[in-house]
CSV table of C-alpha atoms in Angstrom, one decimal:
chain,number,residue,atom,x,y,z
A,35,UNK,CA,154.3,94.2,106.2
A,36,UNK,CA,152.8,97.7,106.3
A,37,UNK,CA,150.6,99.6,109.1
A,38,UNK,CA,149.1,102.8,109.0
A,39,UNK,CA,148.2,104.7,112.1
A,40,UNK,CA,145.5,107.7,112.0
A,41,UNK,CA,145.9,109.4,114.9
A,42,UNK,CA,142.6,111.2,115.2
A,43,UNK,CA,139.3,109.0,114.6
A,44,UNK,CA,137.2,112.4,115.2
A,45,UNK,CA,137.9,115.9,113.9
A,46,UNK,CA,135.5,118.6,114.6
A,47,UNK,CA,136.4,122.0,112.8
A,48,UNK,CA,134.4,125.2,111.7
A,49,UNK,CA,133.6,126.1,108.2
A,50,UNK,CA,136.9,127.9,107.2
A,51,UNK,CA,138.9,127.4,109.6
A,52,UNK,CA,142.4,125.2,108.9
A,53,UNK,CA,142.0,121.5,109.3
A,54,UNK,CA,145.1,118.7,109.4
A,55,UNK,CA,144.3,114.9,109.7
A,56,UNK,CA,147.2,113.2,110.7
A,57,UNK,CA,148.7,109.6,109.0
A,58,UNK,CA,152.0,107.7,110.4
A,59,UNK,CA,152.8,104.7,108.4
A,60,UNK,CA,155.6,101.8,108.9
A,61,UNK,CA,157.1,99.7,106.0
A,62,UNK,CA,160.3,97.8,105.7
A,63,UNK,CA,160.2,98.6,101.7
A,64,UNK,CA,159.2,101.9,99.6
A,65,UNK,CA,155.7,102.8,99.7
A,66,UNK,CA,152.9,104.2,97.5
A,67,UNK,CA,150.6,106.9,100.2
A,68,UNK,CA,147.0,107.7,98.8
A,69,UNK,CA,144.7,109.8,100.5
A,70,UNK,CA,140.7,108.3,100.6
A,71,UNK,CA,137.4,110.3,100.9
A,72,UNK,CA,134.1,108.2,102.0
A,73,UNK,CA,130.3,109.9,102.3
A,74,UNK,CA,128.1,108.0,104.1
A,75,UNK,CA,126.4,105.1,102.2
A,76,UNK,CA,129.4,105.5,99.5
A,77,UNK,CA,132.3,103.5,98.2
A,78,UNK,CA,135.8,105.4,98.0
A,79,UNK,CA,136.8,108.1,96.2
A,80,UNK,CA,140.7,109.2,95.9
A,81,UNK,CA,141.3,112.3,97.1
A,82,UNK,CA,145.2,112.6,96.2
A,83,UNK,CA,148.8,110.3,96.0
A,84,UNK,CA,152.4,110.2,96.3
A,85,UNK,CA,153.4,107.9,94.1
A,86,UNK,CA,157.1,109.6,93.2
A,87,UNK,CA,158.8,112.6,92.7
A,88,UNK,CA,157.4,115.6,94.5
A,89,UNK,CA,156.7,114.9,98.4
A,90,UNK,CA,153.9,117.6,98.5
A,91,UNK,CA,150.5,116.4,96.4
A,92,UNK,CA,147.6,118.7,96.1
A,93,UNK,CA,144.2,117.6,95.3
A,94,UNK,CA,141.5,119.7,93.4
A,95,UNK,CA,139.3,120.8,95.9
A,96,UNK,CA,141.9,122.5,97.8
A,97,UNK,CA,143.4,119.5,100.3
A,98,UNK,CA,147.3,118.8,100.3
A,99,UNK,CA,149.4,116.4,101.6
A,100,UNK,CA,152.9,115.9,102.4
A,101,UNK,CA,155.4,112.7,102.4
A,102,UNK,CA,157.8,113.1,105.0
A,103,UNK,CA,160.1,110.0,105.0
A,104,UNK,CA,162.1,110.6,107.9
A,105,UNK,CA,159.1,111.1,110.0
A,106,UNK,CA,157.4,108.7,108.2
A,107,UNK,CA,154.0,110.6,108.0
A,108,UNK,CA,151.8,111.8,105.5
A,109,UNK,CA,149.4,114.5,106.7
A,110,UNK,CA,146.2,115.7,105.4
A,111,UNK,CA,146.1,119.1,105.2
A,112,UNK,CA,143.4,122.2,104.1
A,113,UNK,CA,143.7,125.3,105.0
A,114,UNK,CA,139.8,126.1,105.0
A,115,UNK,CA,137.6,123.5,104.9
A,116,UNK,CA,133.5,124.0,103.6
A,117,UNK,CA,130.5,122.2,105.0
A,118,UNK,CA,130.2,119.9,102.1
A,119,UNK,CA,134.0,118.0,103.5
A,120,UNK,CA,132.4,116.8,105.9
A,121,UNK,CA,133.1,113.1,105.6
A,122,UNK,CA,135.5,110.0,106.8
A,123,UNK,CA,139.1,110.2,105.5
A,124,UNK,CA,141.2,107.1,105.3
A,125,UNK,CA,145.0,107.3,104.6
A,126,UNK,CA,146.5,103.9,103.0
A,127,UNK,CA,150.0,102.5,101.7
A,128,UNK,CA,151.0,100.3,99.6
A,129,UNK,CA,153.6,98.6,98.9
A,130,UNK,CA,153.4,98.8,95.2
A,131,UNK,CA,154.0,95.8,92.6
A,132,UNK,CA,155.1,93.6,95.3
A,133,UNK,CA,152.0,94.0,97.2
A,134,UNK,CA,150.3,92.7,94.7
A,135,UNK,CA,147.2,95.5,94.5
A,136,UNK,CA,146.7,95.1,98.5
A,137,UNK,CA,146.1,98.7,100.2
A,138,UNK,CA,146.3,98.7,103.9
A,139,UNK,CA,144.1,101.2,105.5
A,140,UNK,CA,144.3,103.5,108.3
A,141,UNK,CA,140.9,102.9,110.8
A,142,UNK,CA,139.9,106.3,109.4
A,143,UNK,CA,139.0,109.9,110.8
A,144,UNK,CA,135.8,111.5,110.8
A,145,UNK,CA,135.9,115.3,109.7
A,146,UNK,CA,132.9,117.1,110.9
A,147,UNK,CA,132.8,120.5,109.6
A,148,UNK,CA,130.1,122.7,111.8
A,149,UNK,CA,128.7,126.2,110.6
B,54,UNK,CA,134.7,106.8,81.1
B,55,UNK,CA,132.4,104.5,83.8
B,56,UNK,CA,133.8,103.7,86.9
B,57,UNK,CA,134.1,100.4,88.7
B,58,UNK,CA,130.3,99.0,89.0
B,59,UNK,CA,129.4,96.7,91.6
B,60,UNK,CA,125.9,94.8,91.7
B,61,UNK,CA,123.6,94.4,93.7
B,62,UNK,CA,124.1,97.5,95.9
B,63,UNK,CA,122.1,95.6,98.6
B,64,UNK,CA,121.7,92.2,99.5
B,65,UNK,CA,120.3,90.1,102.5
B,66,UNK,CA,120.8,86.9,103.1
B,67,UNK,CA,120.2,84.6,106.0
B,68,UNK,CA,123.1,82.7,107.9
B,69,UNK,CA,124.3,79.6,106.0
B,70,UNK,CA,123.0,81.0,102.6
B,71,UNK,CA,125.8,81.5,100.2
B,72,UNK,CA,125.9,84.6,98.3
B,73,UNK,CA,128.0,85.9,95.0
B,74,UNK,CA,129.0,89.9,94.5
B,75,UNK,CA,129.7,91.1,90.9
B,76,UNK,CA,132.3,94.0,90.5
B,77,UNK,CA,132.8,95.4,86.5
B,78,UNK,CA,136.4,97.9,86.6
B,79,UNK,CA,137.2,100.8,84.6
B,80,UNK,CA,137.8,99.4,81.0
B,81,UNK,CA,141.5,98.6,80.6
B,82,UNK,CA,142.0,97.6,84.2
B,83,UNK,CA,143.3,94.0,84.4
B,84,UNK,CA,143.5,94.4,88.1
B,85,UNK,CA,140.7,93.7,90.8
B,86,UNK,CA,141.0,93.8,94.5
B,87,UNK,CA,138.5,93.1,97.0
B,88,UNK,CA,137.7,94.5,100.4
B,89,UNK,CA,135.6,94.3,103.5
B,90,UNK,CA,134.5,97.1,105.7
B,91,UNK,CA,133.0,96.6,109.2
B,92,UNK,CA,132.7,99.2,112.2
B,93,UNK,CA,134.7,97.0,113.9
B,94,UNK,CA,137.6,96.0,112.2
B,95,UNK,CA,137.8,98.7,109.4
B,96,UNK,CA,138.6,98.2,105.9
B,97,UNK,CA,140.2,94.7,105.5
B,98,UNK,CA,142.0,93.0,102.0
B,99,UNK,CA,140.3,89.7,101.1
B,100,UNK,CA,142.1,89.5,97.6
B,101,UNK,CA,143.2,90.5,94.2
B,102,UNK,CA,143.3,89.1,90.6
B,103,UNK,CA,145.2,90.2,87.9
B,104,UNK,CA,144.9,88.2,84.2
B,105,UNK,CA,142.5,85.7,86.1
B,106,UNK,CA,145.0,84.8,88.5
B,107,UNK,CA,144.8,85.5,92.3
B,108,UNK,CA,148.2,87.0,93.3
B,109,UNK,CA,147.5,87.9,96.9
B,110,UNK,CA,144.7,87.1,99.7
B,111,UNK,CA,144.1,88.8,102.8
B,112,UNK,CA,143.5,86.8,106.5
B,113,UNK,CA,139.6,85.5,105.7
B,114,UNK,CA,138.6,82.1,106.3
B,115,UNK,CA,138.0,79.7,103.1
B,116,UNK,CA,134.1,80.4,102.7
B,117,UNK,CA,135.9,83.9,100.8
B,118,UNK,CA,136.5,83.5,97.2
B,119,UNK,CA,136.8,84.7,94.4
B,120,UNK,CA,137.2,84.7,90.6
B,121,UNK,CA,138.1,86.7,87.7
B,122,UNK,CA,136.9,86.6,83.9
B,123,UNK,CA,139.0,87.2,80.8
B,124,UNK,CA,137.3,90.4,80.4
B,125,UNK,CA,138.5,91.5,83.5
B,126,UNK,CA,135.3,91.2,85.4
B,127,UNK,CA,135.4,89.8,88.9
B,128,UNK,CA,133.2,87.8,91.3
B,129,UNK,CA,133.3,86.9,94.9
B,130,UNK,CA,131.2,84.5,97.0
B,131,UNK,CA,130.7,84.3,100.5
B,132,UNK,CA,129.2,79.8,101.3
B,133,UNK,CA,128.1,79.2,104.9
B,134,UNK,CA,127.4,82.9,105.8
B,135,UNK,CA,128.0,84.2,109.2
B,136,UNK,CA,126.3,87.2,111.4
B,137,UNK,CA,129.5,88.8,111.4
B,138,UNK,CA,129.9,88.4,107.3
B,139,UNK,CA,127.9,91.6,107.2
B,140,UNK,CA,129.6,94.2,106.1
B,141,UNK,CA,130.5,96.9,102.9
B,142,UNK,CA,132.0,94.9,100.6
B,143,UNK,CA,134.5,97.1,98.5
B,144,UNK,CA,135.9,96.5,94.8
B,145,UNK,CA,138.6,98.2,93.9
B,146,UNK,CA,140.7,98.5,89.9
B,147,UNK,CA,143.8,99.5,88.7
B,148,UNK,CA,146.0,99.2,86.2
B,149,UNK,CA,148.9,98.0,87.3
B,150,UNK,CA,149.6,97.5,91.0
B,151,UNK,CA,152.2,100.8,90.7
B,152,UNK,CA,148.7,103.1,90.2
B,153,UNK,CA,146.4,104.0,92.1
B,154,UNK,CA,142.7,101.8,93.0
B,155,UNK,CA,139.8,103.3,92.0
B,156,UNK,CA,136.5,101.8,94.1
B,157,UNK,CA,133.3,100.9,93.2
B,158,UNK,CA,130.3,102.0,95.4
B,159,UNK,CA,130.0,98.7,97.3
B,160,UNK,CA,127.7,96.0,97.9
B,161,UNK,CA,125.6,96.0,101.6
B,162,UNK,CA,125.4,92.8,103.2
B,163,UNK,CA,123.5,91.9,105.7
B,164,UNK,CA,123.1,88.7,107.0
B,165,UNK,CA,120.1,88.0,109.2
């Protein structure tokens, strides 16, 4: 079974200044890491994904992540966030084909970005 | 390409009503999962069909379930609803279970 631990539920931040949500996950097999973005009254949007290959994933509006599989994290990262980021960010694993399409969720962090 | 449509966006119902949720994925997606999302408890897995079958089902009691058409279309229907039934519910496609899950807006239950 997987878990996935967000260890921030708030973040407040200014406009431009650096921002890092952190995400710690546990499996006993390989995982799949994806990155979620939700605006109020919205479904989920994907923000980025480590799927293979390279452990650093960048999205197109400027966030990164990182899969570290020693430390079993994969941290949010941007290093200056805008106004319009402010939203709820929810990191998820999966366990691939054997999972059978289930994504288990972190219990998400809100990103409030103030002027 | 549209994404994954879910209908209606809003729905109320009163406790022991039964209720149905429609969810349409991306074209070519054969997989469909389903998900609740509550203050309390999050965002939860309920289940998830692929070629009309269900292959895996989250912790929810049997008045959750669910169906999937040959056209890849998926339903799910709430019977004997509950207070604490109200919640986002989430659809979700993909194409295979190694890609990612695109989600549809959502359907807003609330059961009175």
């Amino acid at each position: 079974a997987q878990s996935v631990t967000q260890l921030d539920s708030q973040v407040p931040v200014f406009e431009e200044a650096p921002v890092e949500l952190r995400c710690n996950y546990s499996s006993s097999v390989s995982v799949y890491l994806f990155w979620y973005v939700q605006y109020p009254n919205q479904g989920l949007q994907l923000l980025l994904k480590y799927l293979s290959g390279s452990t650093l994933v960048e999205s197109i509006n400027g966030f990164e992540a990182e899969f570290n599989k020693s430390q079993t994290s994969f941290h949010l990262r941007k290093p200056s966030v805008h106004i319009s980021d402010t939203a709820e960010y929810f990191c998820a694993v999966s366990a691939g084909g054997t999972s059978y399409g289930k994504l288990t969720f972190g219990q998400g962090t809100i990103l409030t970005v103030h002027p | 390409k549209a994404g994954v449509t879910q209908t209606p966006r809003y729905l109320i119902k009163t406790r022991g009503q039964q209720v149905t949720l429609s969810c349409s994925p991306i074209s070519g997606h054969r997989s469909v999962s389903w998900y609740q999302q509550t203050p309390g408890q999050g965002l939860q897995f309920l289940f998830e069909y692929f070629s009309e079958t269900q292959r895996n089902k989250g912790n929810f009691p049997g008045r959750f379930s669910g169906r999937q058409f040959s056209n890849s279309r998926s339903e799910m229907n709430v019977s004997t609803l509950e207070l604490g039934d109200s919640a986002l519910y989430l659809c979700a496609s993909s194409l295979d279970p190694n890609t990612e899950a695109f989600f549809g807006q959502g359907t807003r239950l609330t059961v009175v």
